[in-house]
mmCIF file of C-alpha atoms in Angstrom:
data_model
loop_
_atom_site.group_PDB
_atom_site.id
_atom_site.type_symbol
_atom_site.label_atom_id
_atom_site.label_comp_id
_atom_site.label_asym_id
_atom_site.label_seq_id
_atom_site.Cartn_x
_atom_site.Cartn_y
_atom_site.Cartn_z
ATOM 1 C CA MET A 1 -15.293 -6.462 -24.969
ATOM 2 C CA ASP A 2 -15.829 -5.431 -21.510
ATOM 3 C CA SER A 3 -12.493 -5.231 -19.971
ATOM 4 C CA VAL A 4 -10.906 -3.944 -16.634
ATOM 5 C CA VAL A 5 -7.318 -2.596 -16.422
ATOM 6 C CA ILE A 6 -5.836 -2.960 -13.058
ATOM 7 C CA THR A 7 -3.128 -1.790 -11.413
ATOM 8 C CA ILE A 8 -0.735 -2.648 -8.729
ATOM 9 C CA THR A 9 1.237 -0.353 -6.938
ATOM 10 C CA SER A 10 2.742 0.548 -3.714
ATOM 11 C CA GLY A 11 4.370 3.979 -2.966
ATOM 12 C CA LYS A 12 7.709 1.491 -1.147
ATOM 13 C CA GLY A 13 9.595 -0.938 -3.205
ATOM 14 C CA GLY A 14 10.100 -5.025 -2.189
ATOM 15 C CA VAL A 15 6.484 -4.958 -0.964
ATOM 16 C CA GLY A 16 5.664 -8.190 -3.535
ATOM 17 C CA LYS A 17 3.887 -6.049 -6.095
ATOM 18 C CA THR A 18 5.335 -7.756 -9.188
ATOM 19 C CA THR A 19 4.663 -11.545 -7.957
ATOM 20 C CA THR A 20 1.090 -10.327 -6.865
ATOM 21 C CA THR A 21 0.811 -9.707 -10.512
ATOM 22 C CA ALA A 22 2.597 -12.219 -11.959
ATOM 23 C CA ASN A 23 0.085 -14.574 -10.061
ATOM 24 C CA ILE A 24 -2.905 -12.763 -10.095
ATOM 25 C CA GLY A 25 -2.770 -12.640 -14.390
ATOM 26 C CA THR A 26 -1.705 -16.070 -14.316
ATOM 27 C CA ALA A 27 -4.700 -17.410 -11.906
ATOM 28 C CA LEU A 28 -7.048 -15.108 -13.842
ATOM 29 C CA ALA A 29 -6.000 -17.066 -17.069
ATOM 30 C CA LEU A 30 -6.266 -20.058 -15.091
ATOM 31 C CA MET A 31 -10.028 -19.204 -14.809
ATOM 32 C CA GLY A 32 -9.992 -18.710 -18.529
ATOM 33 C CA LYS A 33 -9.583 -15.259 -18.677
ATOM 34 C CA LYS A 34 -8.001 -13.767 -21.478
ATOM 35 C CA VAL A 35 -5.481 -11.404 -19.938
ATOM 36 C CA VAL A 36 -2.783 -9.267 -20.584
ATOM 37 C CA ILE A 37 0.318 -8.312 -17.291
ATOM 38 C CA ALA A 38 1.958 -5.937 -18.831
ATOM 39 C CA ASP A 39 5.565 -4.283 -16.827
ATOM 40 C CA ALA A 40 5.160 -0.294 -16.382
ATOM 41 C CA ASP A 41 9.306 -0.350 -14.725
ATOM 42 C CA ILE A 42 10.564 0.611 -17.620
ATOM 43 C CA GLY A 43 14.121 0.395 -17.013
ATOM 44 C CA LEU A 44 14.058 -2.370 -13.897
ATOM 45 C CA ARG A 45 11.799 -4.920 -15.439
ATOM 46 C CA ASN A 46 11.182 -7.770 -13.800
ATOM 47 C CA LEU A 47 8.100 -9.415 -14.266
ATOM 48 C CA ASP A 48 9.517 -11.433 -17.076
ATOM 49 C CA ILE A 49 11.583 -13.297 -14.997
ATOM 50 C CA VAL A 50 9.841 -13.908 -12.264
ATOM 51 C CA LEU A 51 7.150 -15.392 -14.990
ATOM 52 C CA GLY A 52 9.845 -17.514 -16.310
ATOM 53 C CA LEU A 53 9.659 -15.654 -19.776
ATOM 54 C CA GLU A 54 13.001 -13.950 -19.747
ATOM 55 C CA ASN A 55 14.232 -15.498 -23.078
ATOM 56 C CA ARG A 56 11.113 -14.607 -25.438
ATOM 57 C CA ILE A 57 11.529 -10.961 -25.674
ATOM 58 C CA VAL A 58 11.300 -9.343 -29.041
ATOM 59 C CA TYR A 59 10.130 -6.309 -28.610
ATOM 60 C CA ASP A 60 9.141 -4.225 -25.551
ATOM 61 C CA SER A 61 5.814 -1.300 -24.868
ATOM 62 C CA VAL A 62 8.844 1.227 -25.492
ATOM 63 C CA ASP A 63 9.342 -0.639 -29.297
ATOM 64 C CA PHE A 64 5.842 -0.048 -29.598
ATOM 65 C CA VAL A 65 5.334 3.570 -28.461
ATOM 66 C CA GLU A 66 8.074 4.200 -30.912
ATOM 67 C CA GLY A 67 6.878 2.596 -33.698
ATOM 68 C CA ARG A 68 9.106 -0.175 -34.331
ATOM 69 C CA CYS A 69 6.770 -2.895 -33.457
ATOM 70 C CA LYS A 70 2.668 -4.144 -34.052
ATOM 71 C CA LEU A 71 1.279 -4.297 -30.316
ATOM 72 C CA ARG A 72 0.876 -7.644 -31.104
ATOM 73 C CA GLN A 73 4.797 -8.459 -31.788
ATOM 74 C CA ALA A 74 5.488 -7.443 -28.251
ATOM 75 C CA LEU A 75 3.072 -9.568 -26.679
ATOM 76 C CA ILE A 76 4.725 -12.986 -25.348
ATOM 77 C CA ARG A 77 2.015 -15.545 -24.882
ATOM 78 C CA ASP A 78 2.871 -18.249 -21.531
ATOM 79 C CA LYS A 79 1.238 -21.348 -22.706
ATOM 80 C CA ARG A 80 0.864 -22.543 -19.324
ATOM 81 C CA ALA A 81 -2.172 -20.533 -18.511
ATOM 82 C CA GLY A 82 -4.507 -20.442 -21.599
ATOM 83 C CA GLU A 83 -5.073 -16.922 -22.846
ATOM 84 C CA LEU A 84 -1.966 -14.971 -20.547
ATOM 85 C CA TYR A 85 -0.176 -12.908 -22.518
ATOM 86 C CA LEU A 86 3.246 -10.510 -20.828
ATOM 87 C CA LEU A 87 3.992 -7.029 -21.693
ATOM 88 C CA PRO A 88 7.253 -6.370 -21.436
ATOM 89 C CA ALA A 89 9.251 -2.799 -20.107
ATOM 90 C CA ALA A 90 11.918 -2.260 -22.203
ATOM 91 C CA GLN A 91 15.214 -2.632 -19.990
ATOM 92 C CA THR A 92 17.352 -0.548 -21.280
ATOM 93 C CA ARG A 93 15.562 2.997 -21.039
ATOM 94 C CA ASP A 94 14.088 5.291 -18.171
ATOM 95 C CA LYS A 95 10.616 6.099 -17.038
ATOM 96 C CA THR A 96 10.305 8.752 -19.473
ATOM 97 C CA ALA A 97 10.136 6.200 -22.019
ATOM 98 C CA ILE A 98 6.325 6.520 -22.237
ATOM 99 C CA ASN A 99 4.341 9.564 -21.539
ATOM 100 C CA PRO A 100 0.698 8.866 -19.802
ATOM 101 C CA GLN A 101 -1.130 9.941 -22.879
ATOM 102 C CA GLN A 102 0.674 7.045 -24.759
ATOM 103 C CA MET A 103 0.063 3.970 -22.077
ATOM 104 C CA ILE A 104 -3.541 5.230 -22.059
ATOM 105 C CA ALA A 105 -3.384 4.685 -26.238
ATOM 106 C CA MET A 106 -1.684 1.535 -25.808
ATOM 107 C CA ILE A 107 -3.951 -0.277 -23.207
ATOM 108 C CA ASN A 108 -6.894 0.854 -24.801
ATOM 109 C CA GLU A 109 -5.630 -1.121 -28.019
ATOM 110 C CA LEU A 110 -5.771 -3.797 -25.581
ATOM 111 C CA ARG A 111 -8.967 -3.393 -24.383
ATOM 112 C CA ASP A 112 -10.845 -4.178 -27.331
ATOM 113 C CA GLU A 113 -9.208 -8.602 -26.736
ATOM 114 C CA PHE A 114 -8.708 -8.865 -23.299
ATOM 115 C CA HIS A 115 -10.896 -9.025 -20.386
ATOM 116 C CA TYR A 116 -8.918 -7.638 -17.743
ATOM 117 C CA ILE A 117 -5.153 -5.867 -18.236
ATOM 118 C CA LEU A 118 -2.738 -6.106 -15.394
ATOM 119 C CA ILE A 119 -0.323 -3.087 -14.932
ATOM 120 C CA ASP A 120 3.126 -3.572 -12.358
ATOM 121 C CA SER A 121 3.545 -0.260 -11.349
ATOM 122 C CA PRO A 122 7.304 1.216 -10.666
ATOM 123 C CA ALA A 123 7.608 1.625 -7.046
ATOM 124 C CA GLY A 124 7.772 4.996 -6.262
ATOM 125 C CA ILE A 125 4.676 8.084 -6.794
ATOM 126 C CA GLU A 126 7.294 9.804 -9.692
ATOM 127 C CA GLN A 127 6.534 9.557 -13.454
ATOM 128 C CA GLY A 128 6.097 5.723 -13.326
ATOM 129 C CA PHE A 129 3.832 6.065 -10.886
ATOM 130 C CA GLN A 130 1.709 8.194 -12.734
ATOM 131 C CA VAL A 131 2.000 6.331 -15.731
ATOM 132 C CA ALA A 132 0.845 3.079 -15.120
ATOM 133 C CA VAL A 133 -2.098 4.363 -13.069
ATOM 134 C CA ALA A 134 -2.848 6.731 -16.277
ATOM 135 C CA PRO A 135 -4.943 3.904 -17.649
ATOM 136 C CA ALA A 136 -6.416 2.532 -15.101
ATOM 137 C CA ASP A 137 -10.010 1.501 -13.761
ATOM 138 C CA ARG A 138 -9.367 0.272 -10.525
ATOM 139 C CA VAL A 139 -5.928 -0.055 -8.566
ATOM 140 C CA LEU A 140 -4.501 -2.388 -5.950
ATOM 141 C CA VAL A 141 -2.113 -1.218 -3.167
ATOM 142 C CA VAL A 142 -0.302 -4.348 -2.203
ATOM 143 C CA THR A 143 1.219 -3.152 1.329
ATOM 144 C CA ASN A 144 3.297 -5.592 4.197
ATOM 145 C CA PRO A 145 2.129 -5.709 8.016
ATOM 146 C CA GLU A 146 5.285 -3.237 8.635
ATOM 147 C CA VAL A 147 5.131 0.588 9.051
ATOM 148 C CA SER A 148 7.388 2.225 5.836
ATOM 149 C CA SER A 149 5.039 0.498 3.669
ATOM 150 C CA VAL A 150 1.781 0.815 5.705
ATOM 151 C CA ARG A 151 2.800 4.528 5.656
ATOM 152 C CA ASP A 152 3.698 4.742 1.689
ATOM 153 C CA ALA A 153 0.906 3.311 0.612
ATOM 154 C CA ASP A 154 -1.497 5.861 2.220
ATOM 155 C CA ARG A 155 0.346 8.061 0.171
ATOM 156 C CA VAL A 156 -0.152 6.028 -2.993
ATOM 157 C CA ILE A 157 -4.199 5.599 -1.892
ATOM 158 C CA GLY A 158 -3.904 9.242 -2.033
ATOM 159 C CA LEU A 159 -2.638 9.645 -4.594
ATOM 160 C CA SER A 160 -4.811 7.493 -6.549
ATOM 161 C CA GLU A 161 -7.468 9.267 -5.492
ATOM 162 C CA ALA A 162 -6.578 12.617 -6.751
ATOM 163 C CA LEU A 163 -5.950 10.542 -9.851
ATOM 164 C CA GLU A 164 -9.553 9.477 -9.645
ATOM 165 C CA LYS A 165 -9.497 6.258 -10.054
ATOM 166 C CA GLY A 166 -12.209 4.941 -7.088
ATOM 167 C CA PRO A 167 -11.156 3.890 -3.914
ATOM 168 C CA ALA A 168 -7.740 1.603 -4.284
ATOM 169 C CA MET A 169 -8.157 -1.359 -2.264
ATOM 170 C CA LEU A 170 -5.305 -3.156 -0.703
ATOM 171 C CA ILE A 171 -3.439 -6.538 -0.689
ATOM 172 C CA ILE A 172 -2.110 -7.164 2.680
ATOM 173 C CA ASN A 173 1.270 -8.983 1.364
ATOM 174 C CA ARG A 174 3.258 -11.723 3.739
ATOM 175 C CA ILE A 175 1.407 -11.759 6.827
ATOM 176 C CA ASN A 176 2.294 -14.113 9.588
ATOM 177 C CA SER A 177 -0.205 -15.226 11.798
ATOM 178 C CA ALA A 178 1.818 -16.307 14.452
ATOM 179 C CA ARG A 179 3.275 -13.022 15.272
ATOM 180 C CA VAL A 180 -0.126 -11.016 14.056
ATOM 181 C CA ARG A 181 -1.508 -13.694 16.973
ATOM 182 C CA LYS A 182 1.553 -12.545 19.237
ATOM 183 C CA LYS A 183 0.445 -9.393 18.413
ATOM 184 C CA ASP A 184 4.516 -8.665 17.671
ATOM 185 C CA MET A 185 2.828 -8.020 13.477
ATOM 186 C CA LEU A 186 -0.174 -5.094 12.158
ATOM 187 C CA SER A 187 -3.319 -7.646 12.060
ATOM 188 C CA VAL A 188 -5.044 -6.768 8.794
ATOM 189 C CA GLU A 189 -7.830 -5.120 11.065
ATOM 190 C CA ASP A 190 -5.303 -2.730 12.212
ATOM 191 C CA ILE A 191 -4.037 -2.225 8.428
ATOM 192 C CA THR A 192 -7.629 -1.155 7.403
ATOM 193 C CA GLU A 193 -7.782 0.905 10.461
ATOM 194 C CA ILE A 194 -5.294 2.691 10.114
ATOM 195 C CA LEU A 195 -5.643 3.300 6.243
ATOM 196 C CA GLY A 196 -9.284 3.613 6.261
ATOM 197 C CA SER A 197 -9.278 1.097 2.666
ATOM 198 C CA GLN A 198 -11.306 -1.940 1.618
ATOM 199 C CA VAL A 199 -8.670 -5.380 1.264
ATOM 200 C CA ILE A 200 -9.206 -7.707 -1.722
ATOM 201 C CA GLY A 201 -6.656 -10.317 -0.536
ATOM 202 C CA VAL A 202 -4.550 -11.129 2.228
ATOM 203 C CA VAL A 203 -1.066 -13.062 1.577
ATOM 204 C CA PRO A 204 0.809 -14.900 4.390
ATOM 205 C CA GLU A 205 4.314 -15.325 4.036
ATOM 206 C CA ASP A 206 5.195 -18.408 2.504
ATOM 207 C CA GLU A 207 8.627 -19.798 1.967
ATOM 208 C CA GLU A 208 6.864 -21.269 -1.496
ATOM 209 C CA ILE A 209 7.519 -17.810 -2.955
ATOM 210 C CA LEU A 210 10.997 -17.393 -3.144
ATOM 211 C CA SER A 211 11.007 -20.769 -4.711
ATOM 212 C CA SER A 212 8.471 -20.220 -7.241
ATOM 213 C CA THR A 213 10.125 -17.528 -8.642
ATOM 214 C CA ASN A 214 13.882 -19.239 -8.607
ATOM 215 C CA ARG A 215 12.683 -20.567 -11.652
ATOM 216 C CA GLY A 216 9.883 -18.605 -12.512
ATOM 217 C CA GLN A 217 7.023 -20.741 -12.491
ATOM 218 C CA PRO A 218 4.296 -18.503 -10.120
ATOM 219 C CA VAL A 219 2.943 -20.616 -7.818
ATOM 220 C CA VAL A 220 -0.879 -20.216 -8.579
ATOM 221 C CA LEU A 221 0.163 -22.625 -11.730
ATOM 222 C CA ASN A 222 0.386 -25.597 -9.183
ATOM 223 C CA SER A 223 0.792 -25.767 -6.055
ATOM 224 C CA LYS A 224 -1.687 -25.801 -2.763
ATOM 225 C CA GLY A 225 -0.127 -23.529 -0.715
ATOM 226 C CA SER A 226 -1.646 -21.288 1.543
ATOM 227 C CA ALA A 227 0.108 -18.062 -0.446
ATOM 228 C CA ALA A 228 -0.748 -19.517 -3.991
ATOM 229 C CA GLN A 229 -4.957 -19.934 -2.565
ATOM 230 C CA ALA A 230 -4.321 -16.510 -1.260
ATOM 231 C CA TYR A 231 -3.962 -15.141 -4.743
ATOM 232 C CA ARG A 232 -6.514 -17.727 -6.742
ATOM 233 C CA ASP A 233 -9.221 -16.062 -4.070
ATOM 234 C CA ILE A 234 -8.232 -12.673 -5.187
ATOM 235 C CA ALA A 235 -8.708 -13.184 -8.641
ATOM 236 C CA ARG A 236 -11.816 -14.735 -8.207
ATOM 237 C CA ARG A 237 -12.692 -11.215 -6.524
ATOM 238 C CA ILE A 238 -11.773 -9.324 -9.113
ATOM 239 C CA VAL A 239 -14.006 -11.333 -11.282
ATOM 240 C CA GLY A 240 -16.852 -10.517 -8.533
ATOM 241 C CA GLU A 241 -17.293 -14.010 -7.011
ATOM 242 C CA ASN A 242 -18.231 -13.483 -3.062
ATOM 243 C CA VAL A 243 -15.055 -15.216 -2.119
ATOM 244 C CA PRO A 244 -15.218 -14.517 2.072
ATOM 245 C CA LEU A 245 -12.408 -13.269 3.256
ATOM 246 C CA THR A 246 -9.891 -14.997 5.807
ATOM 247 C CA MET A 247 -8.488 -13.243 7.924
ATOM 248 C CA PRO A 248 -5.868 -14.661 10.575
ATOM 249 C CA SER A 249 -7.731 -15.080 13.301
ATOM 250 C CA ASN A 250 -6.061 -13.238 17.021
ATOM 251 C CA GLY A 251 -6.178 -16.679 18.799
ATOM 252 C CA SER A 252 -7.548 -17.882 21.939
ATOM 253 C CA PHE A 253 -6.084 -16.140 25.602
ATOM 254 C CA TRP A 254 -3.963 -20.001 25.812
ATOM 255 C CA GLN A 255 -2.967 -19.242 22.423
ATOM 256 C CA LYS A 256 -1.939 -15.850 23.463
ATOM 257 C CA LEU A 257 0.097 -16.727 26.641
ATOM 258 C CA PHE A 258 1.847 -19.270 24.784
ATOM 259 C CA GLY A 259 2.139 -18.091 21.277
ATOM 260 C CA ARG A 260 1.204 -20.724 19.493
ATOM 261 C CA ALA A 261 1.095 -20.871 15.946
ATOM 262 C CA MET B 1 13.854 -3.725 29.320
ATOM 263 C CA ALA B 2 12.752 -7.173 29.165
ATOM 264 C CA SER B 3 9.620 -6.708 31.791
ATOM 265 C CA PHE B 4 7.388 -9.399 33.393
ATOM 266 C CA ARG B 5 5.358 -8.987 30.441
ATOM 267 C CA GLU B 6 7.362 -8.861 27.549
ATOM 268 C CA PHE B 7 8.847 -12.346 28.640
ATOM 269 C CA PHE B 8 5.809 -13.931 28.890
ATOM 270 C CA PHE B 9 3.254 -12.647 26.560
ATOM 271 C CA GLY B 10 6.181 -11.266 23.864
ATOM 272 C CA LYS B 11 6.580 -7.803 22.873
ATOM 273 C CA LYS B 12 3.720 -6.709 21.357
ATOM 274 C CA SER B 13 5.749 -4.228 19.302
ATOM 275 C CA ALA B 14 1.559 -4.132 16.917
ATOM 276 C CA GLU B 15 0.655 -1.903 19.276
ATOM 277 C CA ASP B 16 3.483 0.717 18.982
ATOM 278 C CA ALA B 17 3.555 0.603 15.403
ATOM 279 C CA LYS B 18 -0.201 1.231 14.908
ATOM 280 C CA SER B 19 -0.243 4.138 17.217
ATOM 281 C CA ARG B 20 3.485 5.583 15.534
ATOM 282 C CA LEU B 21 1.610 5.121 11.860
ATOM 283 C CA GLN B 22 -1.869 6.815 13.338
ATOM 284 C CA PHE B 23 0.266 9.782 14.561
ATOM 285 C CA VAL B 24 2.261 10.051 11.381
ATOM 286 C CA LEU B 25 -0.321 9.862 8.449
ATOM 287 C CA ILE B 26 -2.296 12.376 10.622
ATOM 288 C CA HIS B 27 0.775 14.953 9.705
ATOM 289 C CA ASP B 28 1.380 13.548 6.118
ATOM 290 C CA ARG B 29 -2.534 13.232 5.052
ATOM 291 C CA ALA B 30 -2.516 16.955 6.269
ATOM 292 C CA GLU B 31 0.618 17.885 4.734
ATOM 293 C CA ILE B 32 1.580 19.895 8.178
ATOM 294 C CA SER B 33 5.155 18.365 8.692
ATOM 295 C CA PRO B 34 5.747 17.805 12.693
ATOM 296 C CA GLY B 35 8.408 20.738 12.550
ATOM 297 C CA LEU B 36 5.292 22.648 11.188
ATOM 298 C CA PHE B 37 3.281 21.872 13.759
ATOM 299 C CA GLU B 38 5.641 22.497 16.268
ATOM 300 C CA GLU B 39 6.329 26.269 15.011
ATOM 301 C CA ILE B 40 2.301 26.384 14.966
ATOM 302 C CA ARG B 41 1.976 25.260 18.374
ATOM 303 C CA ASN B 42 4.823 27.804 19.255
ATOM 304 C CA ASP B 43 2.388 30.899 17.549
ATOM 305 C CA ILE B 44 -0.940 30.329 19.249
ATOM 306 C CA ILE B 45 1.485 30.017 21.943
ATOM 307 C CA MET B 46 2.398 33.175 22.046
ATOM 308 C CA ALA B 47 -0.863 34.107 20.511
ATOM 309 C CA ILE B 48 -2.796 33.806 23.911
ATOM 310 C CA SER B 49 -0.183 34.662 26.012
ATOM 311 C CA ASN B 50 0.933 37.681 24.802
ATOM 312 C CA ARG B 51 -3.054 38.803 26.480
ATOM 313 C CA LEU B 52 -4.282 36.092 28.928
ATOM 314 C CA ASN B 53 -2.756 34.508 31.633
ATOM 315 C CA ILE B 54 -2.267 31.320 31.153
ATOM 316 C CA ASP B 55 0.234 28.518 32.195
ATOM 317 C CA PRO B 56 2.376 27.578 28.569
ATOM 318 C CA SER B 57 2.921 23.647 30.147
ATOM 319 C CA TYR B 58 -0.740 23.099 30.267
ATOM 320 C CA ILE B 59 -1.400 23.913 26.648
ATOM 321 C CA SER B 60 -2.531 21.094 24.556
ATOM 322 C CA ILE B 61 -3.007 21.241 20.850
ATOM 323 C CA ASN B 62 -3.177 18.058 18.778
ATOM 324 C CA MET B 63 -4.210 17.219 15.215
ATOM 325 C CA ASP B 64 -7.174 14.697 15.146
ATOM 326 C CA GLU B 65 -8.523 12.715 12.403
ATOM 327 C CA GLU B 66 -12.118 10.864 12.958
ATOM 328 C CA ALA B 67 -14.417 10.152 9.457
ATOM 329 C CA GLY B 68 -11.512 11.378 7.642
ATOM 330 C CA GLU B 69 -12.043 14.954 9.089
ATOM 331 C CA ARG B 70 -8.812 16.368 10.248
ATOM 332 C CA ARG B 71 -8.908 19.312 12.871
ATOM 333 C CA LEU B 72 -6.241 20.746 14.904
ATOM 334 C CA LEU B 73 -7.454 20.563 19.020
ATOM 335 C CA VAL B 74 -6.777 23.500 20.823
ATOM 336 C CA ASP B 75 -7.289 23.388 24.554
ATOM 337 C CA VAL B 76 -6.118 26.166 26.388
ATOM 338 C CA PRO B 77 -6.497 25.971 30.818
ATOM 339 C CA LEU B 78 -7.281 29.607 31.926
ATOM 340 C CA LYS B 79 -5.561 30.729 35.429
ATOM 341 C CA ASN B 80 -6.488 33.851 35.659
ATOM 342 C CA ALA B 81 -9.483 34.572 32.959
ATOM 343 C CA ARG B 82 -8.746 38.807 33.459
ATOM 344 C CA ARG B 83 -6.367 40.060 31.194
ATOM 345 C CA PRO B 84 -3.130 40.626 32.050
ATOM 346 C CA THR B 85 -3.372 44.563 31.516
ATOM 347 C CA ALA B 86 -0.429 46.091 33.228
ATOM 348 C CA THR B 87 1.872 43.585 32.652
ATOM 349 C CA ARG B 88 1.984 41.818 29.273
ATOM 350 C CA SER B 89 4.954 40.408 29.867
ATOM 351 C CA THR B 90 4.161 37.817 32.761
ATOM 352 C CA ALA B 91 3.192 35.654 30.828
ATOM 353 C CA ASP B 92 6.272 35.222 28.873
ATOM 354 C CA THR B 93 8.404 35.617 31.927
ATOM 355 C CA ARG B 94 6.157 32.144 33.278
ATOM 356 C CA ARG B 95 7.951 30.424 30.228
#
């Protein structure tokens, strides 16, 4: 099968990598693709709870690497979204439990059977990041419109280029178009100019995200909200559809004057 | 200062974010910290002022990046093109 391995990373923690991975993976599965989302954050796993699958884990990726189970046994099917599977990380181990070669071998085993394998990278640029990026065909970097996150994004973009992963693409998460319009927040244009990278999606700040993660239900499953739509658009761009990027406009003179949303 | 502009137009902090990021990323990408940069700057000033009559306060040394190419730009206005042959220390006293 012609499979694509995509690692989602960010450098900085807390920018929304896990939520982004869960939603894009779910959206791809809802489009009829066979998808695995793999949690590479060993010791701090969260993809399971964001997806609402935390009670179903028996084996994890470290169990497979250390020979205690077959890879199939570690995969947990999410029945809400067709052919969607979670490959959980071990929670009681650390980032040294899997090395880059083992990661590549494990992911290669999935390539025969799945269209898309998304890897949720841990924060940071140390071994955990290196392992998460090792098997990637493409790298997506999640950033918030905020200085520390943009700076860290620049670092991981440079590192994934050094690892010959091709040009990383950006997901700008939690943009607030009203504040962008008031020039009190970096715009999509600002961020692309600063980082010199292409954008594959812009996800607005949306209160729905917290309630959906509270319930373990990715927003793309049932919401018509703006963040859910943004994730679906990213999934469509990943499969090669031409979905125009809707940049938050900077508003008219009068909007600027009165700071209207 | 909650200026007139801020009161009517908001804080516009995005401009600050953008320029600060652009500055810091030039240093990050070149792996030259602002501290090392300052040392290089002082070395250059020292090297030139040992030989030429310059006013160090007019020297500008900047890192710049355009189309992925990084460069160090040094601009040294010359006060007097003649070498201060006998008095190498003149430049030092001006600092």
